Coordinates of C-alpha atoms in Angstrom, one line a residue:
M1 CA 20.5 -51.8 27.5
G2 CA 19.3 -54.7 29.6
R3 CA 18.2 -58.0 28.5
I4 CA 16.1 -60.8 30.0
E5 CA 15.6 -64.4 28.1
K6 CA 13.9 -67.3 29.2
S7 CA 12.6 -70.4 27.4
I8 CA 10.1 -73.1 27.8
E9 CA 9.0 -76.4 26.1
T10 CA 5.4 -77.3 25.8
K11 CA 3.8 -80.3 24.4
T12 CA 1.6 -78.2 22.1
S13 CA 1.9 -77.0 18.6
P14 CA 3.5 -73.7 17.5
E15 CA 0.0 -72.7 16.1
K16 CA -1.7 -72.9 19.6
V17 CA 1.2 -71.2 21.1
W18 CA 1.1 -68.4 18.6
E19 CA -2.7 -67.8 19.5
M20 CA -1.4 -66.8 23.1
L21 CA 1.0 -64.2 21.9
A22 CA -1.7 -61.6 20.7
V23 CA -1.5 -58.7 22.9
D24 CA -5.0 -59.1 24.0
R25 CA -4.2 -62.6 25.3
W26 CA -1.4 -61.5 27.5
P27 CA -3.7 -60.8 30.4
E28 CA -4.4 -64.5 30.7
W29 CA -0.7 -65.5 31.4
M30 CA 1.0 -62.4 32.4
D31 CA 1.0 -60.9 35.8
G32 CA -0.2 -57.5 36.4
W33 CA -1.2 -56.7 32.6
K34 CA -4.7 -55.7 32.2
D35 CA -6.9 -53.6 30.0
A36 CA -5.4 -54.9 26.4
Q37 CA -6.9 -53.0 23.6
Y38 CA -5.7 -52.9 19.8
T39 CA -5.5 -49.4 18.6
S40 CA -4.9 -50.4 15.0
E41 CA -7.8 -51.9 13.1
V42 CA -8.5 -55.5 13.6
R43 CA -10.9 -57.3 11.2
T44 CA -9.6 -60.7 11.2
P45 CA -8.0 -62.7 13.9
E46 CA -4.8 -62.7 11.9
D47 CA -4.6 -58.7 12.0
K48 CA -3.5 -59.0 15.5
Y49 CA -0.2 -60.3 14.3
G50 CA 0.5 -58.3 11.3
L51 CA 3.4 -56.0 10.8
G52 CA 2.8 -52.5 12.1
A53 CA -0.4 -53.7 14.4
S54 CA -0.6 -51.7 17.4
A55 CA -2.1 -52.1 20.9
H56 CA -2.5 -50.3 24.2
I57 CA -2.1 -52.3 27.5
T58 CA -1.9 -51.2 31.1
E59 CA 0.6 -52.8 33.6
H60 CA -0.7 -52.9 37.3
R61 CA 2.3 -53.7 39.8
V62 CA 3.0 -52.5 43.3
G63 CA 0.3 -49.9 43.5
M64 CA 1.2 -48.2 40.1
R65 CA -0.6 -48.5 36.8
I66 CA 1.8 -48.1 33.8
K67 CA 0.6 -47.7 30.4
Y68 CA 2.1 -49.1 27.3
D69 CA 1.8 -48.7 23.6
F70 CA 3.0 -51.7 21.6
Q71 CA 3.5 -52.1 17.8
I72 CA 4.5 -55.3 16.1
T73 CA 7.6 -54.8 14.1
E74 CA 8.6 -58.4 13.0
S75 CA 5.9 -61.0 12.3
L76 CA 6.7 -64.5 11.0
K77 CA 3.6 -66.8 11.6
N78 CA 3.9 -69.5 14.2
E79 CA 7.8 -68.9 14.2
K80 CA 8.7 -65.0 15.6
I81 CA 6.9 -61.9 16.5
T82 CA 8.5 -58.8 17.7
F83 CA 6.8 -56.0 19.9
R84 CA 8.2 -52.6 20.4
S85 CA 7.3 -50.0 23.0
K86 CA 8.8 -46.6 23.4
S87 CA 6.7 -46.0 26.8
M88 CA 8.6 -46.3 29.7
G89 CA 12.0 -46.0 28.1
Y90 CA 12.6 -48.5 25.2
T91 CA 11.5 -52.1 25.2
L92 CA 11.5 -54.6 22.7
V93 CA 9.9 -58.1 23.2
T94 CA 10.5 -61.0 21.1
Y95 CA 8.9 -64.3 21.0
I96 CA 10.6 -67.4 19.1
L97 CA 8.9 -70.3 18.4
E98 CA 10.8 -73.6 17.4
S99 CA 9.4 -77.0 16.8
V100 CA 10.5 -79.6 19.0
K101 CA 10.1 -83.4 19.1
E102 CA 7.4 -83.0 21.9
G103 CA 5.8 -80.0 20.7
T104 CA 7.1 -76.1 20.8
K105 CA 9.9 -74.4 22.2
L106 CA 9.1 -70.7 23.0
T107 CA 11.8 -68.1 23.8
Y108 CA 10.7 -65.1 25.4
A109 CA 13.3 -62.2 25.0
I110 CA 13.2 -58.7 26.5
D111 CA 15.4 -56.0 25.6
Y112 CA 15.1 -52.8 27.4
E113 CA 16.5 -49.3 28.3
M114 CA 15.3 -47.9 31.6
P115 CA 14.3 -44.3 31.5
W116 CA 15.6 -41.7 34.1
G117 CA 19.4 -42.0 33.2
I118 CA 21.8 -43.0 36.0
L119 CA 18.6 -43.5 38.3
G120 CA 17.2 -45.9 35.6
K121 CA 20.2 -47.9 35.7
V122 CA 20.4 -48.4 39.5
L123 CA 16.7 -49.5 39.6
D124 CA 17.3 -52.0 36.9
K125 CA 20.2 -53.3 38.9
L126 CA 17.8 -53.7 41.7
G127 CA 15.1 -55.0 40.1
R128 CA 16.7 -57.3 37.6
G129 CA 16.2 -60.6 39.8
S130 CA 12.5 -59.9 40.3
G131 CA 12.1 -59.1 36.5
E132 CA 13.6 -62.6 35.4
K133 CA 11.5 -64.4 38.2
S134 CA 8.4 -62.6 37.0
V135 CA 9.1 -63.8 33.2
E136 CA 9.8 -67.4 34.4
K137 CA 6.5 -67.4 36.3
E138 CA 4.6 -66.0 33.3
L139 CA 6.0 -68.7 31.2
K140 CA 5.1 -71.5 33.7
K141 CA 1.6 -70.1 33.8
L142 CA 1.5 -69.9 29.9
K143 CA 2.6 -73.5 29.9
I144 CA -0.1 -74.8 32.1
I145 CA -2.9 -72.9 30.3
L146 CA -1.5 -74.4 26.7
E147 CA -1.4 -78.1 28.2
K148 CA -4.7 -78.3 29.6

């Protein structure tokens, strides 16, 4: 199982950061993510963050389109939210928000297991550095959006 974990501090409230963690907001700051649609019923904005809420999203990278189905497995408003996907192996995406003196510290952690057995392990080793750089780039973009 692989893990990528990065953090940023932003001069905004946890409530404002929380709003950007809904799956339908990911395309605004995550490179390559498009077509985010909730597959569970969303009657109120809070439903997007509820335990069991699910969504479908497509990632466009290097000429490939990969479709993911995510479901929320943990949700503590303005503190922590975890999404699980069984598409393309196994992925667990966790965001942890902490109030700090100047605003909010956001930790973005991805735990994953690549499909394809030994080939997946080789591909993971080859692509790990670009995955970490991608997460750093996404967090920087999110910080710029939040601090506008």
